[in-house]
Amino acid sequence: LEILVTILNENDNSPMFPQPNLTRDVPEDTKVDTAIVPREEVSASDADLDTIYYELTTTVQDTDGYFAIRGVNNPEIYLRKALDYDKFNSTTLLLYARDRPVTSPDPTNTATATISITIKQSDTRAPWFLPCTRLHNDTSVCISSLYSGRVNISEMSTDPLLLEPGPIYAVDPDYTISDRIMYSIVGGNTDEVFSVDADTGNLTMNKIVTSPDSFLLQVMATQVSNIRKYSVATVEIKVINKSNFPPYFEKGVYNGMVFVGLPQRSFVYQAGDPSTPLVITAMDQDFPDV
């Protein structure tokens, strides 16, 4: 008697990942659609020889949608959306492998792989001149103010010029890289009157100024390791006559009078002379004709 026995494959094995825990460093400037984890590193096997269905999720809030898999049966992980180090610098992905489709009513065996992603800041931004103002609370854009200062006509100063709102100073906003900054004057320096220290940004005079015309200097800050990363700030230098004397009031004490019940912005009159408004006058010996 010949008896044929057919062994039916029971779904009694779960999928298995070759590495259930993976770590990847991803540069911030990685191009969209770049493969982050190759298919072969995250392809699960199943002893039951079932077709494997994959699903990718993230465990970190506000990092969803940046990474994805190529397809439900292709677990290669790729970059789906451009990264921004200032928004987040790490996330954790969970890759599920099932031996049945997600919508299947049949019993399903599942395996999980954890992929830890660390974002590495890239040199993506030009230097910022400080102080600067964030644009619409965007941490990636900072608008610098005009620098301003003054020099005396026909007078040579050997010290660094004092500027408002502060000295010329720029930083690399990619702060984990923090490249060194070099300074140079690239415009507005008529007759080479001024020079800027390449390392410190201090602005000094090379010669005296003989004309009352103001200067609008263009100062460039460049990253040492990448000269294509640069910014330009404007420095206004006003030329003034030297002031040797402080201003003074014509009188040490002024006396005035007001009437009860007058509205705001009414005149104050001289004491003893209710028809003459009180005038406070200051003089300056440096400007006798003013």
Short mmCIF file of C-alpha atoms in Angstrom, two decimals:
data_model
loop_
_atom_site.label_atom_id
_atom_site.label_comp_id
_atom_site.label_asym_id
_atom_site.label_seq_id
_atom_site.Cartn_x
_atom_site.Cartn_y
_atom_site.Cartn_z
CA LEU A 1 0.00 0.00 0.00
CA GLU A 2 1.54 3.37 -1.00
CA ILE A 3 0.57 6.31 1.18
CA LEU A 4 1.34 9.89 0.04
CA VAL A 5 1.86 12.37 2.89
CA THR A 6 1.76 16.12 2.14
CA ILE A 7 3.21 18.40 4.82
CA LEU A 8 1.44 21.75 4.98
CA ASN A 9 3.54 24.82 5.79
CA GLU A 10 2.27 26.33 9.02
CA ASN A 11 2.88 30.05 9.63
CA ASP A 12 4.75 29.46 12.87
CA ASN A 13 7.90 31.54 12.31
CA SER A 14 8.37 35.28 12.66
CA PRO A 15 10.46 37.33 10.21
CA MET A 16 14.01 38.04 11.33
CA PHE A 17 16.19 41.05 10.58
CA PRO A 18 19.93 40.49 10.06
CA GLN A 19 20.58 43.44 12.43
CA PRO A 20 17.75 44.52 14.71
CA ASN A 21 19.64 47.69 15.73
CA LEU A 22 21.36 50.03 13.28
CA THR A 23 23.01 53.45 13.61
CA ARG A 24 23.55 55.94 10.81
CA ASP A 25 25.19 59.39 10.62
CA VAL A 26 23.54 61.53 7.94
CA PRO A 27 25.08 64.84 6.76
CA GLU A 28 22.65 67.75 6.85
CA ASP A 29 23.19 68.53 3.16
CA THR A 30 22.42 64.98 1.96
CA LYS A 31 20.43 65.18 -1.27
CA VAL A 32 16.81 64.09 -1.30
CA ASP A 33 16.27 60.52 -2.60
CA THR A 34 19.69 59.38 -1.37
CA ALA A 35 19.70 55.85 0.10
CA ILE A 36 20.43 55.96 3.84
CA VAL A 37 20.25 52.23 4.63
CA PRO A 38 20.67 49.76 1.71
CA ARG A 39 18.02 47.14 1.09
CA GLU A 40 20.28 44.22 1.91
CA GLU A 41 20.96 45.53 5.42
CA VAL A 42 17.30 45.70 6.39
CA SER A 43 15.76 42.84 4.44
CA ALA A 44 14.14 40.37 6.81
CA SER A 45 14.03 36.60 6.26
CA ASP A 46 11.20 34.21 7.06
CA ALA A 47 11.67 30.47 7.60
CA ASP A 48 8.12 29.99 6.30
CA LEU A 49 9.19 31.58 3.02
CA ASP A 50 6.33 34.06 3.22
CA THR A 51 6.37 37.37 1.39
CA ILE A 52 7.53 40.12 3.75
CA TYR A 53 5.63 43.41 4.05
CA TYR A 54 7.44 46.45 5.50
CA GLU A 55 6.36 49.64 7.27
CA LEU A 56 8.52 52.54 8.54
CA THR A 57 7.60 54.89 11.39
CA THR A 58 9.43 57.41 13.59
CA THR A 59 9.34 57.74 17.37
CA VAL A 60 10.48 61.38 17.57
CA GLN A 61 7.90 64.15 17.30
CA ASP A 62 8.12 66.49 14.27
CA THR A 63 10.53 64.22 12.39
CA ASP A 64 7.92 62.27 10.45
CA GLY A 65 8.15 62.35 6.67
CA TYR A 66 11.90 62.90 6.34
CA PHE A 67 12.74 59.22 5.81
CA ALA A 68 10.81 56.54 3.91
CA ILE A 69 11.15 53.08 2.38
CA ARG A 70 11.13 52.43 -1.37
CA GLY A 71 8.05 50.23 -1.24
CA VAL A 72 5.98 47.87 0.87
CA ASN A 73 8.20 44.98 -0.28
CA ASN A 74 11.41 47.00 -0.60
CA PRO A 75 12.79 48.15 2.79
CA GLU A 76 15.60 50.36 1.48
CA ILE A 77 15.46 53.56 3.57
CA TYR A 78 16.01 56.83 1.72
CA LEU A 79 15.86 60.56 2.41
CA ARG A 80 12.46 61.88 1.42
CA LYS A 81 12.73 65.52 2.53
CA ALA A 82 15.65 67.94 2.93
CA LEU A 83 17.19 68.05 6.40
CA ASP A 84 17.72 71.09 8.63
CA TYR A 85 20.09 70.68 11.57
CA ASP A 86 18.43 73.57 13.41
CA LYS A 87 15.08 71.77 13.38
CA PHE A 88 16.34 68.43 14.71
CA ASN A 89 19.66 66.61 14.91
CA SER A 90 18.57 63.06 15.66
CA THR A 91 15.63 60.72 15.30
CA THR A 92 14.76 57.05 15.75
CA LEU A 93 13.08 54.98 13.05
CA LEU A 94 11.18 51.73 13.55
CA LEU A 95 11.03 49.31 10.61
CA TYR A 96 8.36 46.60 10.87
CA ALA A 97 8.50 43.35 8.91
CA ARG A 98 5.24 41.34 8.69
CA ASP A 99 4.47 38.05 6.97
CA ARG A 100 0.98 39.23 6.09
CA PRO A 101 -0.31 42.56 4.72
CA VAL A 102 -1.31 45.10 7.34
CA THR A 103 -4.97 44.74 6.34
CA SER A 104 -4.95 40.91 6.45
CA PRO A 105 -7.36 39.30 8.96
CA ASP A 106 -5.05 36.29 9.29
CA PRO A 107 -2.68 35.93 12.26
CA THR A 108 0.48 37.90 11.55
CA ASN A 109 4.04 37.52 12.82
CA THR A 110 6.05 40.74 13.12
CA ALA A 111 9.71 41.69 13.59
CA THR A 112 11.03 45.16 14.41
CA ALA A 113 14.35 46.85 13.60
CA THR A 114 15.43 50.11 15.25
CA ILE A 115 17.45 52.60 13.19
CA SER A 116 19.05 55.46 15.13
CA ILE A 117 19.72 58.49 12.90
CA THR A 118 22.14 61.27 13.86
CA ILE A 119 22.15 64.42 11.71
CA LYS A 120 25.61 65.94 11.20
CA GLN A 121 25.70 69.69 10.61
CA SER A 122 27.10 70.70 7.22
CA ASP A 123 28.76 73.92 6.10
CA THR A 124 25.64 75.34 4.47
CA ARG A 125 25.53 79.00 5.59
CA ALA A 126 27.67 82.07 5.07
CA PRO A 127 29.04 84.05 8.07
CA TRP A 128 26.75 86.26 10.13
CA PHE A 129 27.81 89.75 11.20
CA LEU A 130 26.81 90.42 14.80
CA PRO A 131 24.63 91.74 16.22
CA CYS A 132 21.92 90.52 13.88
CA THR A 133 18.16 90.03 13.93
CA ARG A 134 16.37 86.75 13.22
CA LEU A 135 14.02 86.99 10.26
CA HIS A 136 10.49 85.96 11.29
CA ASN A 137 11.96 83.79 14.09
CA ASP A 138 13.73 81.68 11.46
CA THR A 139 16.96 80.39 13.02
CA SER A 140 18.56 79.94 9.60
CA VAL A 141 18.44 83.65 8.63
CA CYS A 142 19.89 86.58 10.58
CA ILE A 143 19.99 90.15 9.21
CA SER A 144 22.89 92.33 10.40
CA SER A 145 22.70 96.05 11.13
CA LEU A 146 24.72 98.92 9.66
CA TYR A 147 27.99 99.61 11.48
CA SER A 148 28.73 103.31 12.01
CA GLY A 149 31.54 105.40 13.42
CA ARG A 150 33.26 108.75 13.02
CA VAL A 151 36.70 110.27 12.67
CA ASN A 152 38.00 113.82 13.08
CA ILE A 153 39.01 115.63 9.94
CA SER A 154 42.79 116.20 9.56
CA GLU A 155 43.51 114.03 12.60
CA MET A 156 45.20 110.63 12.68
CA SER A 157 43.93 107.99 15.08
CA THR A 158 46.17 105.01 15.90
CA ASP A 159 43.60 103.10 17.95
CA PRO A 160 40.88 100.86 16.48
CA LEU A 161 37.82 102.93 15.63
CA LEU A 162 34.82 102.73 17.95
CA LEU A 163 31.74 101.61 16.05
CA GLU A 164 28.04 101.28 16.77
CA PRO A 165 26.29 98.99 17.59
CA GLY A 166 29.62 97.28 18.27
CA PRO A 167 32.92 96.19 16.71
CA ILE A 168 33.02 94.40 13.36
CA TYR A 169 32.53 90.75 14.25
CA ALA A 170 31.23 87.76 12.29
CA VAL A 171 30.70 84.11 13.18
CA ASP A 172 30.11 80.86 11.33
CA PRO A 173 26.43 80.06 12.01
CA ASP A 174 27.15 76.38 11.45
CA TYR A 175 28.27 76.37 15.08
CA THR A 176 29.41 72.74 15.30
CA ILE A 177 31.88 73.56 12.51
CA SER A 178 32.68 77.13 13.65
CA ASP A 179 35.14 77.89 10.87
CA ARG A 180 37.61 80.73 11.42
CA ILE A 181 36.63 84.08 9.84
CA MET A 182 38.89 86.47 7.91
CA TYR A 183 38.04 90.12 7.20
CA SER A 184 38.86 92.44 4.31
CA ILE A 185 37.67 95.76 2.85
CA VAL A 186 36.27 95.22 -0.64
CA GLY A 187 34.71 98.60 -1.43
CA GLY A 188 34.29 102.25 -0.52
CA ASN A 189 37.83 102.74 0.82
CA THR A 190 38.74 105.89 -1.11
CA ASP A 191 42.50 106.61 -1.06
CA GLU A 192 43.00 103.53 1.15
CA VAL A 193 42.35 105.61 4.26
CA PHE A 194 41.26 102.62 6.34
CA SER A 195 42.40 99.06 6.89
CA VAL A 196 40.82 96.13 8.70
CA ASP A 197 42.68 93.48 10.67
CA ALA A 198 42.18 90.18 8.87
CA ASP A 199 41.85 88.21 12.10
CA THR A 200 40.12 90.54 14.56
CA GLY A 201 38.05 92.81 12.30
CA ASN A 202 39.42 95.93 14.03
CA LEU A 203 39.13 98.98 11.77
CA THR A 204 42.05 101.45 11.83
CA MET A 205 43.29 104.48 9.88
CA ASN A 206 46.21 104.48 7.46
CA LYS A 207 46.24 108.25 6.91
CA ILE A 208 44.39 111.41 7.86
CA VAL A 209 41.15 112.45 6.17
CA THR A 210 41.23 115.84 4.48
CA SER A 211 37.70 115.89 3.06
CA PRO A 212 34.42 116.09 5.01
CA ASP A 213 32.87 113.42 2.79
CA SER A 214 31.65 110.29 4.61
CA PHE A 215 32.86 106.79 3.80
CA LEU A 216 30.65 103.77 3.10
CA LEU A 217 33.00 100.84 3.47
CA GLN A 218 32.13 97.33 2.33
CA VAL A 219 33.72 94.79 4.70
CA MET A 220 33.71 91.13 3.72
CA ALA A 221 33.85 88.22 6.19
CA THR A 222 35.07 84.97 4.64
CA GLN A 223 35.40 81.46 6.03
CA VAL A 224 39.03 80.36 5.99
CA SER A 225 38.34 76.83 4.73
CA ASN A 226 35.79 77.88 2.11
CA ILE A 227 36.14 81.31 0.50
CA ARG A 228 32.80 80.80 -1.27
CA LYS A 229 31.12 81.22 2.10
CA TYR A 230 31.21 84.99 2.68
CA SER A 231 29.07 87.94 3.76
CA VAL A 232 29.46 91.69 3.25
CA ALA A 233 28.55 94.37 5.80
CA THR A 234 28.38 98.15 5.34
CA VAL A 235 30.37 100.43 7.65
CA GLU A 236 29.53 104.15 7.56
CA ILE A 237 32.33 106.46 8.74
CA LYS A 238 31.38 110.10 9.18
CA VAL A 239 34.08 112.78 9.05
CA ILE A 240 33.55 115.56 11.61
CA ASN A 241 35.39 118.58 12.96
CA LYS A 242 37.23 117.88 16.17
CA SER A 243 35.36 118.92 19.29
CA ASN A 244 37.62 120.55 21.89
CA PHE A 245 34.97 122.09 24.12
CA PRO A 246 31.83 120.73 25.74
CA PRO A 247 28.56 122.60 25.23
CA TYR A 248 27.37 124.92 28.00
CA PHE A 249 24.14 126.71 28.94
CA GLU A 250 23.94 130.48 28.81
CA LYS A 251 22.51 130.53 32.32
CA GLY A 252 23.03 128.33 35.31
CA VAL A 253 19.36 128.58 36.39
CA TYR A 254 16.23 129.21 34.30
CA ASN A 255 12.98 130.31 35.96
CA GLY A 256 9.61 129.81 34.35
CA MET A 257 5.93 129.98 35.11
CA VAL A 258 2.75 128.20 33.93
CA PHE A 259 -0.93 128.97 34.30
CA VAL A 260 -3.32 126.55 35.98
CA GLY A 261 -5.66 124.66 33.68
CA LEU A 262 -3.62 124.90 30.47
CA PRO A 263 -3.73 121.87 28.14
CA GLN A 264 -0.72 119.69 27.36
CA ARG A 265 2.03 121.15 25.16
CA SER A 266 1.24 124.72 26.28
CA PHE A 267 4.15 127.16 26.53
CA VAL A 268 6.11 127.74 29.72
CA TYR A 269 6.69 131.50 30.13
CA GLN A 270 9.55 133.44 31.67
CA ALA A 271 9.05 134.18 35.34
CA GLY A 272 7.88 137.76 35.69
CA ASP A 273 7.11 138.08 31.96
CA PRO A 274 3.95 136.09 31.11
CA SER A 275 4.06 137.18 27.46
CA THR A 276 7.52 135.74 26.62
CA PRO A 277 8.01 131.95 26.28
CA LEU A 278 10.88 130.49 28.27
CA VAL A 279 13.82 129.56 25.98
CA ILE A 280 16.72 127.38 27.18
CA THR A 281 19.84 127.95 25.06
CA ALA A 282 23.14 126.03 24.92
CA MET A 283 26.38 127.18 23.26
CA ASP A 284 29.50 125.43 21.98
CA GLN A 285 32.86 127.16 21.36
CA ASP A 286 33.63 124.65 18.63
CA PHE A 287 30.66 126.02 16.69
CA PRO A 288 30.47 129.74 17.51
CA ASP A 289 28.27 130.57 14.52
CA VAL A 290 25.57 128.00 15.28
#
